[in-house]
Amino acid sequence: MPPVIEQNPRKALLLATAAWTQLHGLTQAYQAAVMRGDQRGAEAIRQQAHALLDSNLDLNAEAATITRAMLGG
């Protein structure tokens, strides 16, 4: 995901929260795929979940970096 860079951490935090919410939903889909024995589907969902977690971490780091700059750190 490209940087949000707006010198406002709220946008990054909003997007991070959206990624976290979507990740939670994927967790349910992953469990259902495993219960059905759908290994391919479960693996595809797992890859999506990893990408969302990476996005969430990147966006939280971006928000923290902007906040630090705003506080003069």
mmCIF file of N, CA and C in Angstrom:
data_model
loop_
_atom_site.group_PDB
_atom_site.id
_atom_site.type_symbol
_atom_site.label_atom_id
_atom_site.label_comp_id
_atom_site.label_asym_id
_atom_site.label_seq_id
_atom_site.Cartn_x
_atom_site.Cartn_y
_atom_site.Cartn_z
ATOM 1 N N MET A 1 0.852 -1.178 0.000
ATOM 2 C CA MET A 1 0.000 0.000 0.000
ATOM 3 C C MET A 1 0.894 1.236 0.000
ATOM 4 N N PRO A 2 0.593 2.232 -0.852
ATOM 5 C CA PRO A 2 1.421 3.441 -0.898
ATOM 6 C C PRO A 2 1.255 4.277 0.365
ATOM 7 N N PRO A 3 2.265 5.088 0.700
ATOM 8 C CA PRO A 3 2.176 5.917 1.902
ATOM 9 C C PRO A 3 1.015 6.902 1.823
ATOM 10 N N VAL A 4 0.451 7.216 2.959
ATOM 11 C CA VAL A 4 -0.676 8.135 3.035
ATOM 12 C C VAL A 4 -0.198 9.583 3.114
ATOM 13 N N ILE A 5 0.979 9.829 3.610
ATOM 14 C CA ILE A 5 1.635 11.126 3.817
ATOM 15 C C ILE A 5 0.709 12.327 3.647
ATOM 16 N N GLU A 6 0.114 12.732 4.717
ATOM 17 C CA GLU A 6 -0.705 13.938 4.742
ATOM 18 C C GLU A 6 -0.369 14.781 5.958
ATOM 19 N N GLN A 7 0.620 14.397 6.692
ATOM 20 C CA GLN A 7 0.983 15.051 7.943
ATOM 21 C C GLN A 7 -0.181 15.035 8.929
ATOM 22 N N ASN A 8 -1.045 14.066 8.808
ATOM 23 C CA ASN A 8 -2.164 13.886 9.713
ATOM 24 C C ASN A 8 -2.286 12.392 9.984
ATOM 25 N N PRO A 9 -2.010 11.963 11.207
ATOM 26 C CA PRO A 9 -2.017 10.530 11.496
ATOM 27 C C PRO A 9 -3.403 9.900 11.448
ATOM 28 N N ARG A 10 -4.450 10.699 11.467
ATOM 29 C CA ARG A 10 -5.809 10.135 11.489
ATOM 30 C C ARG A 10 -6.120 9.286 10.262
ATOM 31 N N LYS A 11 -5.701 9.745 9.096
ATOM 32 C CA LYS A 11 -5.971 8.989 7.862
ATOM 33 C C LYS A 11 -5.291 7.624 7.924
ATOM 34 N N ALA A 12 -4.028 7.612 8.332
ATOM 35 C CA ALA A 12 -3.301 6.346 8.432
ATOM 36 C C ALA A 12 -3.946 5.434 9.469
ATOM 37 N N LEU A 13 -4.363 5.994 10.603
ATOM 38 C CA LEU A 13 -4.997 5.180 11.637
ATOM 39 C C LEU A 13 -6.353 4.648 11.182
ATOM 40 N N LEU A 14 -7.091 5.445 10.435
ATOM 41 C CA LEU A 14 -8.374 4.993 9.899
ATOM 42 C C LEU A 14 -8.170 3.811 8.955
ATOM 43 N N LEU A 15 -7.191 3.930 8.068
ATOM 44 C CA LEU A 15 -6.910 2.842 7.130
ATOM 45 C C LEU A 15 -6.372 1.608 7.850
ATOM 46 N N ALA A 16 -5.577 1.813 8.894
ATOM 47 C CA ALA A 16 -5.066 0.688 9.683
ATOM 48 C C ALA A 16 -6.219 -0.050 10.356
ATOM 49 N N THR A 17 -7.170 0.696 10.882
ATOM 50 C CA THR A 17 -8.332 0.089 11.526
ATOM 51 C C THR A 17 -9.175 -0.676 10.509
ATOM 52 N N ALA A 18 -9.322 -0.122 9.326
ATOM 53 C CA ALA A 18 -10.067 -0.816 8.270
ATOM 54 C C ALA A 18 -9.381 -2.131 7.905
ATOM 55 N N ALA A 19 -8.060 -2.112 7.801
ATOM 56 C CA ALA A 19 -7.316 -3.340 7.488
ATOM 57 C C ALA A 19 -7.499 -4.367 8.597
ATOM 58 N N TRP A 20 -7.466 -3.919 9.851
ATOM 59 C CA TRP A 20 -7.627 -4.823 10.995
ATOM 60 C C TRP A 20 -9.029 -5.443 10.986
ATOM 61 N N THR A 21 -10.043 -4.635 10.676
ATOM 62 C CA THR A 21 -11.419 -5.124 10.617
ATOM 63 C C THR A 21 -11.567 -6.162 9.504
ATOM 64 N N GLN A 22 -10.979 -5.892 8.359
ATOM 65 C CA GLN A 22 -11.032 -6.841 7.245
ATOM 66 C C GLN A 22 -10.286 -8.121 7.603
ATOM 67 N N LEU A 23 -9.176 -7.996 8.304
ATOM 68 C CA LEU A 23 -8.407 -9.165 8.738
ATOM 69 C C LEU A 23 -9.255 -10.045 9.655
ATOM 70 N N HIS A 24 -9.995 -9.420 10.546
ATOM 71 C CA HIS A 24 -10.873 -10.174 11.444
ATOM 72 C C HIS A 24 -11.894 -10.986 10.642
ATOM 73 N N GLY A 25 -12.476 -10.374 9.622
ATOM 74 C CA GLY A 25 -13.426 -11.081 8.772
ATOM 75 C C GLY A 25 -12.783 -12.243 8.029
ATOM 76 N N LEU A 26 -11.572 -12.042 7.567
ATOM 77 C CA LEU A 26 -10.864 -13.113 6.855
ATOM 78 C C LEU A 26 -10.566 -14.289 7.776
ATOM 79 N N THR A 27 -10.374 -14.006 9.052
ATOM 80 C CA THR A 27 -10.119 -15.078 10.012
ATOM 81 C C THR A 27 -11.290 -16.057 10.031
ATOM 82 N N GLN A 28 -12.501 -15.529 9.998
ATOM 83 C CA GLN A 28 -13.689 -16.385 9.977
ATOM 84 C C GLN A 28 -13.750 -17.202 8.687
ATOM 85 N N ALA A 29 -13.456 -16.565 7.572
ATOM 86 C CA ALA A 29 -13.462 -17.268 6.285
ATOM 87 C C ALA A 29 -12.382 -18.347 6.252
ATOM 88 N N TYR A 30 -11.228 -18.056 6.836
ATOM 89 C CA TYR A 30 -10.128 -19.024 6.894
ATOM 90 C C TYR A 30 -10.555 -20.262 7.692
ATOM 91 N N GLN A 31 -11.149 -20.029 8.852
ATOM 92 C CA GLN A 31 -11.597 -21.150 9.679
ATOM 93 C C GLN A 31 -12.632 -21.997 8.940
ATOM 94 N N ALA A 32 -13.538 -21.344 8.239
ATOM 95 C CA ALA A 32 -14.555 -22.082 7.483
ATOM 96 C C ALA A 32 -13.914 -22.928 6.386
ATOM 97 N N ALA A 33 -12.933 -22.372 5.693
ATOM 98 C CA ALA A 33 -12.248 -23.126 4.635
ATOM 99 C C ALA A 33 -11.531 -24.343 5.216
ATOM 100 N N VAL A 34 -10.884 -24.165 6.358
ATOM 101 C CA VAL A 34 -10.196 -25.287 7.007
ATOM 102 C C VAL A 34 -11.212 -26.355 7.415
ATOM 103 N N MET A 35 -12.326 -25.928 7.973
ATOM 104 C CA MET A 35 -13.354 -26.882 8.401
ATOM 105 C C MET A 35 -13.925 -27.664 7.218
ATOM 106 N N ARG A 36 -14.003 -27.027 6.050
ATOM 107 C CA ARG A 36 -14.494 -27.704 4.839
ATOM 108 C C ARG A 36 -13.422 -28.584 4.201
ATOM 109 N N GLY A 37 -12.179 -28.428 4.636
ATOM 110 C CA GLY A 37 -11.089 -29.174 4.021
ATOM 111 C C GLY A 37 -10.594 -28.536 2.736
ATOM 112 N N ASP A 38 -10.895 -27.278 2.542
ATOM 113 C CA ASP A 38 -10.509 -26.535 1.334
ATOM 114 C C ASP A 38 -9.114 -25.931 1.528
ATOM 115 N N GLN A 39 -8.089 -26.732 1.266
ATOM 116 C CA GLN A 39 -6.717 -26.280 1.496
ATOM 117 C C GLN A 39 -6.320 -25.128 0.582
ATOM 118 N N ARG A 40 -6.718 -25.186 -0.672
ATOM 119 C CA ARG A 40 -6.381 -24.096 -1.601
ATOM 120 C C ARG A 40 -7.034 -22.787 -1.172
ATOM 121 N N GLY A 41 -8.302 -22.866 -0.844
ATOM 122 C CA GLY A 41 -9.016 -21.673 -0.395
ATOM 123 C C GLY A 41 -8.419 -21.109 0.882
ATOM 124 N N ALA A 42 -8.087 -21.996 1.817
ATOM 125 C CA ALA A 42 -7.490 -21.560 3.078
ATOM 126 C C ALA A 42 -6.150 -20.876 2.825
ATOM 127 N N GLU A 43 -5.358 -21.415 1.928
ATOM 128 C CA GLU A 43 -4.051 -20.812 1.634
ATOM 129 C C GLU A 43 -4.210 -19.442 0.978
ATOM 130 N N ALA A 44 -5.175 -19.320 0.079
ATOM 131 C CA ALA A 44 -5.421 -18.018 -0.563
ATOM 132 C C ALA A 44 -5.839 -16.979 0.480
ATOM 133 N N ILE A 45 -6.712 -17.378 1.391
ATOM 134 C CA ILE A 45 -7.147 -16.464 2.454
ATOM 135 C C ILE A 45 -5.971 -16.116 3.356
ATOM 136 N N ARG A 46 -5.144 -17.092 3.644
ATOM 137 C CA ARG A 46 -3.966 -16.862 4.497
ATOM 138 C C ARG A 46 -3.040 -15.813 3.873
ATOM 139 N N GLN A 47 -2.845 -15.890 2.561
ATOM 140 C CA GLN A 47 -2.002 -14.903 1.879
ATOM 141 C C GLN A 47 -2.616 -13.505 1.968
ATOM 142 N N GLN A 48 -3.925 -13.421 1.788
ATOM 143 C CA GLN A 48 -4.616 -12.129 1.920
ATOM 144 C C GLN A 48 -4.456 -11.579 3.336
ATOM 145 N N ALA A 49 -4.579 -12.461 4.314
ATOM 146 C CA ALA A 49 -4.460 -12.041 5.712
ATOM 147 C C ALA A 49 -3.063 -11.508 6.006
ATOM 148 N N HIS A 50 -2.049 -12.162 5.474
ATOM 149 C CA HIS A 50 -0.677 -11.681 5.673
ATOM 150 C C HIS A 50 -0.502 -10.291 5.064
ATOM 151 N N ALA A 51 -1.053 -10.085 3.880
ATOM 152 C CA ALA A 51 -0.951 -8.776 3.226
ATOM 153 C C ALA A 51 -1.667 -7.702 4.042
ATOM 154 N N LEU A 52 -2.829 -8.032 4.589
ATOM 155 C CA LEU A 52 -3.565 -7.061 5.410
ATOM 156 C C LEU A 52 -2.825 -6.744 6.702
ATOM 157 N N LEU A 53 -2.227 -7.751 7.315
ATOM 158 C CA LEU A 53 -1.463 -7.498 8.538
ATOM 159 C C LEU A 53 -0.267 -6.601 8.239
ATOM 160 N N ASP A 54 0.426 -6.865 7.143
ATOM 161 C CA ASP A 54 1.542 -6.000 6.743
ATOM 162 C C ASP A 54 1.063 -4.568 6.534
ATOM 163 N N SER A 55 -0.071 -4.420 5.867
ATOM 164 C CA SER A 55 -0.634 -3.093 5.623
ATOM 165 C C SER A 55 -0.966 -2.399 6.938
ATOM 166 N N ASN A 56 -1.587 -3.134 7.851
ATOM 167 C CA ASN A 56 -1.942 -2.575 9.152
ATOM 168 C C ASN A 56 -0.703 -2.084 9.893
ATOM 169 N N LEU A 57 0.336 -2.891 9.913
ATOM 170 C CA LEU A 57 1.570 -2.505 10.608
ATOM 171 C C LEU A 57 2.222 -1.297 9.948
ATOM 172 N N ASP A 58 2.256 -1.280 8.617
ATOM 173 C CA ASP A 58 2.842 -0.143 7.895
ATOM 174 C C ASP A 58 2.084 1.150 8.181
ATOM 175 N N LEU A 59 0.764 1.078 8.170
ATOM 176 C CA LEU A 59 -0.048 2.272 8.408
ATOM 177 C C LEU A 59 0.083 2.771 9.845
ATOM 178 N N ASN A 60 0.163 1.848 10.795
ATOM 179 C CA ASN A 60 0.377 2.261 12.188
ATOM 180 C C ASN A 60 1.743 2.910 12.361
ATOM 181 N N ALA A 61 2.749 2.369 11.692
ATOM 182 C CA ALA A 61 4.088 2.969 11.754
ATOM 183 C C ALA A 61 4.078 4.352 11.120
ATOM 184 N N GLU A 62 3.355 4.506 10.020
ATOM 185 C CA GLU A 62 3.264 5.805 9.361
ATOM 186 C C GLU A 62 2.595 6.828 10.277
ATOM 187 N N ALA A 63 1.510 6.420 10.927
ATOM 188 C CA ALA A 63 0.823 7.329 11.852
ATOM 189 C C ALA A 63 1.745 7.732 12.998
ATOM 190 N N ALA A 64 2.498 6.778 13.512
ATOM 191 C CA ALA A 64 3.426 7.080 14.603
ATOM 192 C C ALA A 64 4.539 8.016 14.146
ATOM 193 N N THR A 65 5.021 7.827 12.926
ATOM 194 C CA THR A 65 6.074 8.691 12.382
ATOM 195 C C THR A 65 5.566 10.116 12.210
ATOM 196 N N ILE A 66 4.351 10.262 11.697
ATOM 197 C CA ILE A 66 3.765 11.593 11.527
ATOM 198 C C ILE A 66 3.574 12.252 12.890
ATOM 199 N N THR A 67 3.061 11.486 13.855
ATOM 200 C CA THR A 67 2.850 12.022 15.202
ATOM 201 C C THR A 67 4.168 12.462 15.813
ATOM 202 N N ARG A 68 5.183 11.651 15.653
ATOM 203 C CA ARG A 68 6.506 11.998 16.191
ATOM 204 C C ARG A 68 7.009 13.304 15.578
ATOM 205 N N ALA A 69 6.852 13.450 14.266
ATOM 206 C CA ALA A 69 7.285 14.676 13.587
ATOM 207 C C ALA A 69 6.489 15.882 14.084
ATOM 208 N N MET A 70 5.191 15.691 14.314
ATOM 209 C CA MET A 70 4.352 16.780 14.809
ATOM 210 C C MET A 70 4.773 17.223 16.210
ATOM 211 N N LEU A 71 5.278 16.278 16.988
ATOM 212 C CA LEU A 71 5.701 16.580 18.355
ATOM 213 C C LEU A 71 7.154 17.037 18.423
ATOM 214 N N GLY A 72 7.789 17.117 17.264
ATOM 215 C CA GLY A 72 9.158 17.622 17.199
ATOM 216 C C GLY A 72 10.227 16.606 17.539
ATOM 217 N N GLY A 73 9.901 15.319 17.372
ATOM 218 C CA GLY A 73 10.847 14.275 17.740
ATOM 219 C C GLY A 73 11.697 13.780 16.670
#
